[in-house]
């Protein structure tokens, strides 16, 4: 424990250890050893002086644990020897001397244990400071007083054995050692290697047994020192009890104490004289507090296990009331209930509240361990760099869906896409009020990516066929991560394009303007009757355009061309099917814009007006989704 063999004062806080060492020593890290913010710890501090023990040293901790076992004996023996003097001067005396010798050794050892300075939060290993701190505190005189064998010292000094009660009460000073048990329980409650429930349960049992034992012994002491033995609680039942077996008297005492503590009160052993009645009153008042303490703690331990069930039942009742109040269809109500039940069932697997408190590096490592293989196996990300895969996986969120629940609705605005980890999804379309199953997708397949990449409403409904686990990624995160990886962006677009070409014919037919999207990605058709996109949709389109990127440019580049809708007529003219608008990327010059319009509408214009009739003279003044009317004046 000294010299070069001493471990560093704060090895877990300032040194990197192997995972095995961290697991073994994690429970021994105390919050009191944490240095204050801004405290600089240099390498010279990591070596303690010779013959100085680190307080968290494993061997010292084992020594402290061994002393706790001796404390348990002292807690039993001290009240017992007070009540039964024969035991104090008989067979228990040698045991007491041995136990006191161990605690005397601990007093000496304490002079060599470093302590934590509360002002600097650094370990102090100076022998003089350690000794001065220990001697000037209450710990030292109380440790000495609880260790000295006063009865033996008196016999050595006077040459005779004292039979009075003084030494019995002096022996009660050994109960000062119970503070070690309190500290042990505090450590065990924070130690993840031990069950918190059983640790608390054992603590409550220990407190109860100590209270029963102490009260029973003191109650017997009152009877044993009363002037008239037959005028005591035990003397009424047991004649000449003072000369009977020690264990007979102890049994009666513990029986009375337990019956009184549990408020049963049979009345067979009851207070007779005034002193016993006064003691009983204080003991029963103490029992009220002890019972409240035990019941409160046990209630918390038991209720804590049922909190999640209560929350689930409350959430289900809220759903039922909401569905009834708003007259929701039975099928929709069942989906809501299934989702809520699944949420609670999978909460232990997801543990989102736990993951949120972890550092980002640990969360990323967990995500990579769980989902890297799934993401790397999807068609969309085949061939991309490991750096991009790592970024993608760490941003994905895992989620469960119960059977027969839509995770994507046809024609909804695309905001994110899903990768199926387990389960099966049906790909559906609705035609003339009926649904049609086009295909099924399984693990490592992607759902919702068509709407995200093409920036069009989702062409299909995706419904779970059985319990399914998915990981999802928003279009915004996808765009941000692909921007710095130009080659990976091209790979993703290439994978997606090939996948679209290999789709079944009936699925391709359900994607509007698929040939135009694949062949000429700078143009997308929009009908003249189409309303202007909402502000949210406009923002979405500004952020997430994956289509229309020339082959020699970077997919998902950081600078996107402005998109406008062009018409081949005057804004005041009525629209017809032949004059539908075209959504295009704004070219670099007005002349190029006239060329695009001629290509699309078959006639060349020479004038550009806005929807309000104002003439366009500079393209830089245009904004996303402006409507331009190009015609020949």
Coordinates of C-alpha atoms in Angstrom, one line a residue:
X1 CA 0.0 0.0 0.0
X2 CA 3.0 2.3 0.2
X3 CA 5.8 3.6 -1.9
X4 CA 5.9 2.5 -5.5
X5 CA 3.2 -0.1 -5.0
X6 CA 0.6 2.6 -4.2
X7 CA -1.8 3.2 -7.0
X8 CA -2.3 6.7 -8.4
X9 CA -4.7 8.8 -6.3
X10 CA -7.2 9.3 -9.1
X11 CA -6.5 6.6 -11.6
X12 CA -10.1 6.5 -12.9
X13 CA -10.3 10.2 -13.3
X14 CA -7.0 11.1 -14.9
X15 CA -5.8 7.9 -16.6
X16 CA -7.2 5.7 -19.3
X17 CA -7.7 2.2 -18.1
X18 CA -8.8 -1.0 -19.9
X19 CA -12.5 -1.7 -19.9
X20 CA -11.9 -4.6 -17.5
X21 CA -10.2 -2.3 -14.9
X22 CA -13.0 0.2 -15.3
X23 CA -15.6 -2.4 -14.7
X24 CA -13.9 -3.7 -11.6
X25 CA -13.2 -0.3 -10.1
X26 CA -16.3 1.7 -11.2
X27 CA -18.1 1.0 -8.0
X28 CA -15.2 2.3 -5.9
X29 CA -15.2 5.8 -7.4
X30 CA -16.7 8.2 -4.9
X31 CA -18.1 11.6 -5.8
X32 CA -16.1 13.0 -3.0
X33 CA -12.9 12.2 -4.9
X34 CA -13.9 14.4 -7.9
X35 CA -11.6 17.5 -8.2
X36 CA -13.1 20.9 -8.4
X37 CA -13.6 22.4 -11.8
X38 CA -10.5 24.0 -13.1
X39 CA -8.2 22.0 -10.7
X40 CA -5.0 21.1 -12.5
X41 CA -3.5 17.8 -11.6
X42 CA 0.0 17.2 -12.8
X43 CA 2.0 13.9 -13.0
X44 CA 3.9 14.7 -9.8
X45 CA 0.7 14.5 -7.9
X46 CA 0.0 10.9 -9.0
X47 CA 2.5 9.4 -6.5
X48 CA 1.8 9.3 -2.8
X49 CA 4.5 9.6 -0.2
X50 CA 6.0 6.5 1.4
X51 CA 3.9 4.7 4.0
X52 CA 0.7 6.5 2.9
X53 CA -2.4 4.6 2.0
X54 CA -4.9 5.8 -0.7
X55 CA -8.4 5.8 0.8
X56 CA -9.8 4.1 -2.2
X57 CA -7.1 1.4 -2.3
X58 CA -8.8 -2.0 -2.8
X59 CA -6.9 -3.7 0.1
X60 CA -7.9 -0.9 2.4
X61 CA -11.5 -1.2 1.3
X62 CA -11.4 -4.9 2.1
X63 CA -10.0 -4.1 5.6
X64 CA -12.9 -1.7 6.1
X65 CA -15.4 -4.3 5.0
X66 CA -13.9 -6.8 7.5
X67 CA -14.3 -4.3 10.3
X68 CA -18.0 -4.0 9.4
X69 CA -18.4 -7.6 10.2
X70 CA -16.9 -6.9 13.6
X71 CA -19.2 -3.9 14.0
X72 CA -22.2 -6.3 13.7
X73 CA -20.9 -8.3 16.6
X74 CA -20.3 -5.2 18.7
X75 CA -23.9 -3.9 17.9
X76 CA -25.2 -7.2 19.3
X77 CA -22.9 -7.7 22.2
X78 CA -22.9 -4.2 23.7
X79 CA -26.7 -4.2 24.7
X80 CA -26.6 -7.9 25.5
X81 CA -23.7 -7.5 27.9
X82 CA -25.4 -4.6 29.6
X83 CA -28.5 -6.7 30.3
X84 CA -26.7 -10.0 31.1
X85 CA -23.6 -9.3 33.2
X86 CA -22.6 -12.9 33.3
X87 CA -22.0 -12.9 29.5
X88 CA -19.8 -9.7 29.9
X89 CA -17.5 -11.4 32.3
X90 CA -17.7 -14.9 30.9
X91 CA -17.3 -16.4 27.4
X92 CA -17.8 -13.1 25.5
X93 CA -14.9 -11.3 27.3
X94 CA -12.1 -12.9 25.2
X95 CA -14.1 -12.2 22.0
X96 CA -14.5 -8.6 23.0
X97 CA -10.7 -8.2 23.5
X98 CA -9.9 -9.6 20.1
X99 CA -12.5 -7.4 18.4
X100 CA -11.1 -4.3 20.3
X101 CA -7.6 -5.2 19.1
X102 CA -8.7 -5.1 15.5
X103 CA -10.2 -1.7 16.0
X104 CA -7.1 -0.5 17.8
X105 CA -5.1 -1.5 14.8
X106 CA -7.5 0.5 12.6
X107 CA -6.9 3.6 14.7
X108 CA -3.1 3.2 14.1
X109 CA -3.7 2.6 10.4
X110 CA -5.8 5.8 10.1
X111 CA -2.7 7.8 10.8
X112 CA -1.3 6.6 7.4
X113 CA -4.5 7.1 5.3
X114 CA -4.5 10.1 3.0
X115 CA -7.5 12.4 3.1
X116 CA -9.2 14.7 0.7
X117 CA -8.8 18.4 1.2
X118 CA -12.2 20.0 1.0
X119 CA -10.8 23.3 -0.3
X120 CA -8.5 22.0 -3.0
X121 CA -10.1 18.6 -3.6
X122 CA -6.6 17.0 -3.7
X123 CA -5.4 14.1 -1.6
X124 CA -3.2 15.2 1.3
X125 CA -0.4 12.7 2.0
X126 CA 1.7 14.6 4.5
X127 CA 2.0 12.5 7.7
X128 CA 1.8 15.5 10.0
X129 CA -1.3 16.9 8.4
X130 CA -3.0 13.5 8.4
X131 CA -2.2 13.0 12.1
X132 CA -3.2 16.6 13.1
X133 CA -6.5 16.3 11.2
X134 CA -7.4 12.9 12.8
X135 CA -6.5 13.9 16.4
X136 CA -8.3 17.3 16.3
X137 CA -11.6 15.8 15.1
X138 CA -14.2 14.0 17.2
X139 CA -13.4 10.7 15.4
X140 CA -10.2 10.1 17.3
X141 CA -11.5 10.4 20.9
X142 CA -14.6 8.5 20.1
X143 CA -12.6 5.7 18.3
X144 CA -10.4 5.4 21.4
X145 CA -13.2 5.5 23.9
X146 CA -15.1 2.8 21.9
X147 CA -12.0 0.6 21.8
X148 CA -10.5 0.7 25.3
X149 CA -11.3 -2.4 27.4
X150 CA -12.2 -0.4 30.5
X151 CA -13.0 -3.4 32.6
X152 CA -9.6 -5.1 31.9
X153 CA -7.8 -1.8 32.6
X154 CA -9.6 -1.4 35.9
X155 CA -8.7 -5.0 36.9
X156 CA -5.0 -4.4 36.0
X157 CA -4.8 -1.2 37.9
X158 CA -6.8 -2.2 41.0
X159 CA -6.2 -6.0 40.9
X160 CA -9.9 -6.8 41.3
X161 CA -13.0 -7.3 39.0
X162 CA -15.6 -4.6 39.3
X163 CA -19.2 -5.9 39.4
X164 CA -21.0 -2.5 38.9
X165 CA -23.0 -1.2 36.0
X166 CA -20.5 1.5 35.0
X167 CA -18.6 -0.7 32.6
X168 CA -21.8 -2.0 31.1
X169 CA -22.8 1.5 30.0
X170 CA -19.2 2.3 28.9
X171 CA -19.4 -0.8 26.6
X172 CA -22.3 1.0 24.9
X173 CA -19.7 3.4 23.4
X174 CA -18.9 0.6 21.0
X175 CA -22.1 1.5 19.2
X176 CA -20.1 4.4 17.8
X177 CA -18.8 1.9 15.3
X178 CA -22.2 1.6 13.7
X179 CA -21.2 4.6 11.5
X180 CA -19.1 2.2 9.4
X181 CA -22.3 0.2 8.6
X182 CA -24.0 3.4 7.5
X183 CA -21.1 4.2 5.2
X184 CA -21.1 0.7 3.8
X185 CA -24.8 0.8 2.9
X186 CA -24.3 4.1 1.2
X187 CA -21.6 2.5 -1.0
X188 CA -23.6 -0.6 -1.7
X189 CA -26.7 1.4 -2.8
X190 CA -24.6 3.2 -5.4
X191 CA -22.8 0.0 -6.5
X192 CA -24.3 -1.3 -9.7
X193 CA -23.0 -4.8 -8.9
X194 CA -25.6 -5.2 -6.2
X195 CA -29.4 -5.0 -6.4
X196 CA -30.7 -1.7 -5.0
X197 CA -33.9 -3.4 -4.0
X198 CA -32.3 -6.1 -1.9
X199 CA -29.7 -3.7 -0.5
X200 CA -32.4 -1.4 0.8
X201 CA -34.4 -4.4 2.1
X202 CA -31.4 -5.8 4.0
X203 CA -30.8 -2.3 5.5
X204 CA -34.4 -2.1 6.7
X205 CA -34.2 -5.6 8.2
X206 CA -31.0 -4.7 9.9
X207 CA -32.4 -1.5 11.5
X208 CA -35.5 -3.4 12.7
X209 CA -33.4 -6.3 14.2
X210 CA -31.1 -3.8 16.0
X211 CA -34.1 -1.9 17.4
X212 CA -35.8 -5.1 18.6
X213 CA -32.5 -6.4 20.2
X214 CA -31.6 -3.2 21.9
X215 CA -35.1 -2.6 23.3
X216 CA -35.4 -6.1 24.6
X217 CA -32.0 -6.0 26.3
X218 CA -32.7 -2.7 28.0
X219 CA -36.2 -3.8 29.1
X220 CA -34.6 -6.9 30.7
X221 CA -32.0 -4.6 32.4
X222 CA -34.9 -2.7 34.0
X223 CA -36.4 -5.9 35.4
X224 CA -33.0 -7.2 36.6
X225 CA -32.3 -4.0 38.6
X226 CA -35.7 -3.5 40.1
X227 CA -35.9 -3.9 43.9
X228 CA -38.6 -6.5 43.8
X229 CA -38.1 -9.2 41.2
X230 CA -41.7 -10.3 41.3
X231 CA -42.9 -6.8 40.6
X232 CA -41.5 -6.7 37.0
X233 CA -42.8 -7.7 33.6
X234 CA -40.8 -10.9 33.5
X235 CA -40.9 -11.7 37.2
X236 CA -44.7 -12.1 37.0
X237 CA -44.2 -14.9 34.5
X238 CA -40.9 -16.4 35.5
X239 CA -40.1 -16.9 39.1
X240 CA -36.5 -16.2 40.1
X241 CA -35.6 -15.2 36.6
X242 CA -32.3 -13.7 37.6
X243 CA -30.9 -17.1 38.3
X244 CA -32.4 -18.8 35.3
X245 CA -30.7 -19.4 32.0
X246 CA -29.4 -16.2 30.1
X247 CA -31.0 -17.4 26.9
X248 CA -34.4 -17.9 28.6
X249 CA -34.4 -14.2 29.7
X250 CA -33.1 -13.1 26.3
X251 CA -35.9 -15.1 24.6
X252 CA -38.6 -13.5 26.7
X253 CA -37.1 -10.1 26.1
X254 CA -37.0 -10.4 22.3
X255 CA -40.5 -11.9 22.3
X256 CA -41.8 -8.8 24.2
X257 CA -39.9 -6.4 21.9
X258 CA -41.2 -8.0 18.7
X259 CA -44.8 -8.1 20.0
X260 CA -44.6 -4.5 21.0
X261 CA -42.9 -3.3 17.8
X262 CA -45.5 -5.0 15.6
X263 CA -48.3 -3.4 17.8
X264 CA -49.8 -6.9 18.4
X265 CA -49.7 -6.6 22.2
X266 CA -51.0 -9.9 23.5
X267 CA -50.8 -8.6 27.1
X268 CA -49.1 -11.7 28.5
X269 CA -45.9 -9.6 29.0
X270 CA -46.8 -6.1 30.1
X271 CA -45.3 -3.3 32.1
X272 CA -45.8 -3.7 35.9
X273 CA -43.9 -0.9 37.7
X274 CA -43.6 2.8 36.9
X275 CA -40.2 2.6 35.3
X276 CA -41.3 -0.1 32.8
X277 CA -44.4 1.9 31.9
X278 CA -42.3 5.0 31.2
X279 CA -39.9 2.9 29.0
X280 CA -42.8 1.4 27.2
X281 CA -44.3 4.8 26.3
X282 CA -41.0 6.0 24.8
X283 CA -40.5 2.7 23.0
X284 CA -44.0 2.7 21.4
X285 CA -43.5 6.3 20.3
X286 CA -40.2 5.2 18.7
X287 CA -42.0 2.3 17.1
X288 CA -44.4 4.8 15.4
X289 CA -41.5 6.5 13.6
X290 CA -39.7 3.2 12.8
X291 CA -42.9 1.7 11.4
X292 CA -43.5 4.8 9.2
X293 CA -39.9 4.7 8.0
X294 CA -40.1 1.0 7.1
X295 CA -43.5 1.2 5.4
X296 CA -42.5 4.3 3.5
X297 CA -39.3 2.7 2.2
X298 CA -41.0 -0.5 1.3
X299 CA -43.8 1.3 -0.4
X300 CA -41.3 3.3 -2.6
X301 CA -39.5 0.1 -3.5
X302 CA -42.6 -1.8 -4.5
X303 CA -44.4 1.2 -6.2
X304 CA -41.3 2.0 -8.2
X305 CA -41.6 -1.3 -10.0
X306 CA -45.2 -0.6 -10.9
X307 CA -44.8 3.0 -12.1
X308 CA -44.4 2.1 -15.8
X309 CA -47.5 -0.1 -15.6
X310 CA -49.5 2.7 -14.1
X311 CA -48.3 5.1 -16.7
X312 CA -49.2 2.7 -19.5
X313 CA -52.7 2.2 -18.2
X314 CA -53.2 5.9 -17.8
X315 CA -52.0 6.6 -21.3
X316 CA -54.4 3.9 -22.7
X317 CA -57.3 5.4 -20.8
X318 CA -56.5 8.8 -22.3
X319 CA -56.5 7.3 -25.8
X320 CA -59.8 5.7 -25.2
X321 CA -61.4 8.9 -24.0
X322 CA -59.9 10.9 -26.9
X323 CA -61.1 8.4 -29.5
X324 CA -64.5 8.3 -28.0
X325 CA -64.8 12.0 -27.7
X326 CA -63.7 12.6 -31.3
X327 CA -65.6 9.5 -32.7
X328 CA -62.5 8.1 -34.3
X329 CA -63.0 4.9 -36.5
X330 CA -62.5 1.6 -34.7
X331 CA -59.5 0.7 -36.8
X332 CA -57.7 3.9 -36.1
X333 CA -58.4 3.6 -32.4
X334 CA -56.9 0.1 -32.5
X335 CA -53.8 1.4 -34.2
X336 CA -53.4 4.0 -31.5
X337 CA -53.7 1.5 -28.7
X338 CA -51.3 -1.0 -30.4
X339 CA -48.7 1.7 -30.8
X340 CA -49.0 2.9 -27.2
X341 CA -48.7 -0.7 -25.8
X342 CA -45.7 -1.4 -28.0
X343 CA -44.1 1.8 -26.9
X344 CA -44.2 0.7 -23.3
X345 CA -43.2 -2.9 -24.1
X346 CA -40.1 -1.7 -26.0
X347 CA -39.1 1.1 -23.6
X348 CA -36.7 -1.2 -21.9
X349 CA -35.0 -2.0 -25.2
X350 CA -34.8 1.6 -26.4
X351 CA -34.1 3.4 -23.1
X352 CA -34.1 6.7 -24.8
X353 CA -34.0 8.6 -21.5
X354 CA -30.8 6.7 -20.7
X355 CA -29.2 7.3 -24.0
X356 CA -29.9 11.0 -23.9
X357 CA -27.7 11.3 -20.8
X358 CA -24.8 9.6 -22.4
X359 CA -21.9 11.4 -24.2
X360 CA -22.3 11.5 -28.0
X361 CA -19.2 9.2 -28.5
X362 CA -20.9 6.4 -26.4
X363 CA -24.2 6.8 -28.2
X364 CA -22.4 6.6 -31.6
X365 CA -20.6 3.5 -30.5
X366 CA -23.9 1.9 -29.5
X367 CA -25.5 2.8 -32.8
X368 CA -22.6 1.5 -34.8
X369 CA -22.7 -1.8 -32.9
X370 CA -26.4 -2.3 -33.4
X371 CA -27.1 -1.0 -36.9
X372 CA -23.9 -0.6 -39.0
X373 CA -24.3 -3.9 -40.7
X374 CA -28.0 -3.2 -41.6
X375 CA -27.2 0.3 -43.1
X376 CA -24.2 -1.0 -45.0
X377 CA -26.3 -3.8 -46.5
X378 CA -29.0 -1.4 -48.0
X379 CA -28.9 -0.8 -51.8
X380 CA -28.9 2.9 -51.3
X381 CA -25.6 3.1 -49.4
X382 CA -23.6 0.3 -51.1
X383 CA -20.2 1.4 -52.1
X384 CA -20.1 4.6 -49.9
X385 CA -17.2 5.4 -47.7
X386 CA -17.0 4.2 -44.1
X387 CA -16.9 7.8 -42.9
X388 CA -20.3 8.5 -44.3
X389 CA -21.7 5.2 -43.0
X390 CA -20.6 6.1 -39.5
X391 CA -22.2 9.5 -39.7
X392 CA -25.5 8.1 -41.1
X393 CA -25.8 5.4 -38.4
X394 CA -25.1 7.8 -35.5
X395 CA -27.9 10.1 -36.6
X396 CA -30.5 7.3 -37.1
X397 CA -33.3 6.7 -34.6
X398 CA -34.6 3.2 -33.8
X399 CA -38.3 2.7 -33.5
X400 CA -40.8 -0.2 -33.3
X401 CA -44.1 -0.5 -35.1
X402 CA -46.9 -3.0 -34.3
X403 CA -48.5 -5.1 -37.1
X404 CA -51.0 -3.4 -39.5
X405 CA -49.8 0.1 -38.9
X406 CA -49.0 2.6 -41.7
X407 CA -45.6 4.2 -41.2
X408 CA -45.8 6.1 -44.5
X409 CA -49.0 7.4 -46.2
X410 CA -49.4 7.8 -49.9
X411 CA -49.2 11.5 -51.0
X412 CA -47.8 12.7 -47.7
X413 CA -44.9 15.2 -47.7
X414 CA -41.6 13.3 -47.5
X415 CA -39.7 14.3 -44.3
X416 CA -37.7 11.1 -43.6
X417 CA -37.1 7.6 -44.9
X418 CA -36.8 4.3 -43.1
X419 CA -34.5 1.2 -43.2
X420 CA -36.1 -2.0 -42.1
X421 CA -34.1 -3.9 -39.4
X422 CA -36.6 -6.7 -38.9
X423 CA -40.2 -7.4 -39.9
X424 CA -42.1 -7.0 -43.2
X425 CA -43.8 -4.0 -44.9
X426 CA -46.5 -4.1 -47.5
X427 CA -46.2 -1.5 -50.4
X428 CA -49.7 -0.3 -51.1
X429 CA -51.5 2.1 -53.5
X430 CA -55.1 3.2 -53.4
X431 CA -57.0 3.2 -56.7
X432 CA -60.7 4.0 -57.0
X433 CA -61.2 3.7 -53.2
X434 CA -59.6 0.3 -53.0
X435 CA -56.1 -0.7 -51.9
X436 CA -53.7 -2.8 -53.9
X437 CA -50.6 -4.6 -52.6
X438 CA -47.7 -4.0 -55.1
X439 CA -44.8 -5.7 -53.2
X440 CA -43.3 -6.5 -49.9
X441 CA -40.0 -5.3 -48.4
X442 CA -38.0 -7.0 -45.7
X443 CA -34.8 -6.5 -43.6
X444 CA -32.2 -4.1 -44.9
X445 CA -34.7 -2.7 -47.5
X446 CA -35.5 1.1 -47.6
X447 CA -38.9 2.7 -47.4
X448 CA -39.8 6.2 -48.3
X449 CA -36.6 7.1 -50.1
X450 CA -38.4 7.8 -53.4
X451 CA -40.3 10.7 -52.1
X452 CA -37.2 12.1 -50.3
X453 CA -34.9 11.8 -53.2
X454 CA -37.3 13.0 -55.9
X455 CA -38.8 15.6 -53.5
X456 CA -42.3 14.5 -54.5
X457 CA -45.3 13.3 -52.4
X458 CA -44.8 9.7 -51.2
X459 CA -46.1 7.5 -54.1
X460 CA -46.8 4.5 -51.9
X461 CA -48.3 3.6 -48.5
X462 CA -46.1 1.5 -46.3
X463 CA -47.9 -0.7 -43.8
X464 CA -46.3 -3.2 -41.4
X465 CA -47.3 -6.8 -41.9
X466 CA -46.0 -7.9 -38.5
X467 CA -44.0 -6.4 -35.6
X468 CA -41.3 -4.4 -37.3
X469 CA -38.2 -2.5 -36.1
X470 CA -36.9 0.3 -38.3
X471 CA -34.3 3.0 -38.1
X472 CA -35.2 6.4 -39.6
X473 CA -33.2 9.3 -40.9
X474 CA -34.5 12.8 -41.8
X475 CA -33.9 14.3 -45.2
X476 CA -32.3 17.3 -43.6
X477 CA -29.6 15.1 -41.8
X478 CA -29.0 13.2 -45.0
X479 CA -28.4 16.3 -47.0
X480 CA -26.0 17.7 -44.4
X481 CA -23.9 14.6 -44.2
X482 CA -23.7 14.0 -47.9
X483 CA -22.7 17.5 -48.8
X484 CA -19.0 17.1 -47.9
X485 CA -18.8 13.7 -49.6
X486 CA -19.2 14.4 -53.3
X487 CA -18.1 10.9 -54.5
X488 CA -20.5 9.2 -52.0
X489 CA -23.3 11.5 -53.2
X490 CA -22.7 10.3 -56.8
X491 CA -22.7 6.7 -55.6
X492 CA -26.0 7.2 -53.7
X493 CA -27.7 8.8 -56.8
X494 CA -26.3 6.0 -59.0
X495 CA -27.6 3.3 -56.7
X496 CA -31.0 5.0 -56.5
X497 CA -31.3 5.5 -60.3
X498 CA -30.4 1.8 -60.9
X499 CA -32.9 0.7 -58.3
X500 CA -35.7 2.8 -59.9
X501 CA -35.0 1.3 -63.3
X502 CA -35.2 -2.2 -61.9
X503 CA -38.6 -1.6 -60.2
X504 CA -41.6 -3.6 -61.2
X505 CA -43.6 -2.1 -64.1
X506 CA -46.7 -1.6 -62.0
X507 CA -44.7 0.3 -59.3
X508 CA -43.0 2.5 -61.9
X509 CA -46.5 3.5 -63.3
X510 CA -47.5 4.8 -59.9
X511 CA -44.6 7.3 -59.7
X512 CA -45.7 10.4 -61.6
X513 CA -43.3 11.5 -64.4
X514 CA -40.8 8.9 -63.5
X515 CA -39.2 8.9 -67.0
X516 CA -38.8 12.7 -66.8
X517 CA -37.4 12.5 -63.3
X518 CA -34.8 9.9 -64.3
X519 CA -34.1 11.2 -67.8
X520 CA -34.2 15.0 -67.5
X521 CA -33.8 15.7 -63.8
X522 CA -33.8 19.4 -64.3
X523 CA -37.5 19.5 -65.0
X524 CA -40.6 18.4 -63.2
X525 CA -44.1 18.9 -64.4
X526 CA -46.6 20.9 -62.3
X527 CA -50.2 21.5 -63.4
X528 CA -51.5 25.1 -63.7
X529 CA -54.2 24.4 -61.2
X530 CA -51.7 23.4 -58.6
X531 CA -51.6 25.7 -55.6
X532 CA -48.4 27.4 -54.5
X533 CA -46.6 25.2 -51.9
X534 CA -47.0 26.1 -48.3
X535 CA -44.3 27.9 -46.5
X536 CA -43.2 24.7 -44.8
X537 CA -43.1 22.9 -48.2
X538 CA -41.1 25.8 -49.7
X539 CA -38.6 25.6 -46.9
X540 CA -38.5 21.8 -47.3
X541 CA -37.9 22.2 -51.0
X542 CA -35.1 24.7 -50.4
X543 CA -33.4 22.4 -48.1
X544 CA -33.8 19.0 -49.8
X545 CA -33.5 18.9 -53.5
X546 CA -31.8 15.7 -54.5
X547 CA -33.0 15.8 -58.1
X548 CA -31.9 17.9 -61.1
X549 CA -28.2 17.8 -60.3
X550 CA -26.0 17.6 -63.4
X551 CA -23.8 14.6 -63.7
X552 CA -20.6 16.6 -63.3
X553 CA -21.8 18.3 -60.1
X554 CA -21.9 17.0 -56.6
X555 CA -25.1 15.3 -55.5
X556 CA -26.7 17.1 -52.5
X557 CA -24.3 20.0 -53.1
X558 CA -24.3 22.9 -50.7
X559 CA -25.4 25.4 -53.4
X560 CA -28.7 24.5 -55.2
X561 CA -30.1 26.2 -58.3
X562 CA -33.2 28.2 -57.7
X563 CA -36.3 26.5 -59.0
X564 CA -39.1 28.3 -60.7
X565 CA -42.3 27.4 -62.6
X566 CA -42.5 28.7 -66.2
X567 CA -45.6 29.1 -68.4
X568 CA -45.7 29.8 -72.1
X569 CA -48.5 32.4 -72.1
X570 CA -49.4 35.9 -70.8
X571 CA -50.4 35.8 -67.1
X572 CA -53.9 37.2 -68.0
X573 CA -54.6 34.4 -70.4
X574 CA -56.7 31.4 -69.3
X575 CA -54.7 28.2 -68.9
X576 CA -55.3 25.1 -71.0
X577 CA -53.8 21.6 -70.9
X578 CA -51.3 22.6 -73.6
X579 CA -49.9 25.4 -71.4
X580 CA -49.2 23.6 -68.2
X581 CA -46.4 25.0 -66.1
X582 CA -43.0 23.4 -66.0
X583 CA -40.8 23.3 -62.8
X584 CA -37.2 24.0 -63.8
X585 CA -33.9 25.0 -62.3
X586 CA -33.2 28.6 -63.1
X587 CA -30.4 28.9 -65.7
X588 CA -27.5 31.3 -65.6
X589 CA -28.9 33.9 -68.1
X590 CA -32.2 35.2 -69.5
X591 CA -31.1 34.0 -73.0
X592 CA -30.8 30.5 -71.6
X593 CA -34.2 30.8 -70.0
X594 CA -35.7 31.7 -73.3
X595 CA -34.0 28.6 -74.8
X596 CA -35.5 26.3 -72.1
X597 CA -38.9 27.8 -72.6
X598 CA -38.7 27.3 -76.4
X599 CA -37.7 23.7 -75.8
X600 CA -40.6 23.1 -73.4
X601 CA -43.4 25.0 -75.1
X602 CA -42.4 24.8 -78.8
X603 CA -42.3 28.6 -79.3
X604 CA -39.8 31.2 -78.5
X605 CA -40.7 34.2 -76.3
X606 CA -39.0 37.5 -75.9
X607 CA -40.6 38.8 -72.7
X608 CA -40.8 37.5 -69.1
X609 CA -43.5 38.7 -66.6
X610 CA -44.2 37.8 -63.0
X611 CA -47.6 36.6 -61.9
X612 CA -48.4 40.2 -60.8
X613 CA -47.5 41.6 -64.3
X614 CA -44.1 43.0 -63.4
X615 CA -41.3 42.4 -66.0
X616 CA -38.3 40.4 -65.1
X617 CA -35.0 42.1 -66.0
X618 CA -32.5 40.3 -63.7
X619 CA -32.6 36.6 -62.8
X620 CA -30.9 37.3 -59.4
X621 CA -34.1 39.0 -58.2
X622 CA -36.1 35.7 -58.5
X623 CA -36.9 33.5 -55.6
X624 CA -37.7 29.8 -55.1
X625 CA -41.0 28.7 -56.7
X626 CA -41.7 32.0 -58.5
X627 CA -44.0 31.7 -61.5
X628 CA -42.7 33.2 -64.7
X629 CA -44.8 33.8 -67.9
X630 CA -42.6 33.8 -71.1
X631 CA -44.3 34.8 -74.3
X632 CA -43.7 36.8 -77.5
X633 CA -44.9 40.4 -77.2

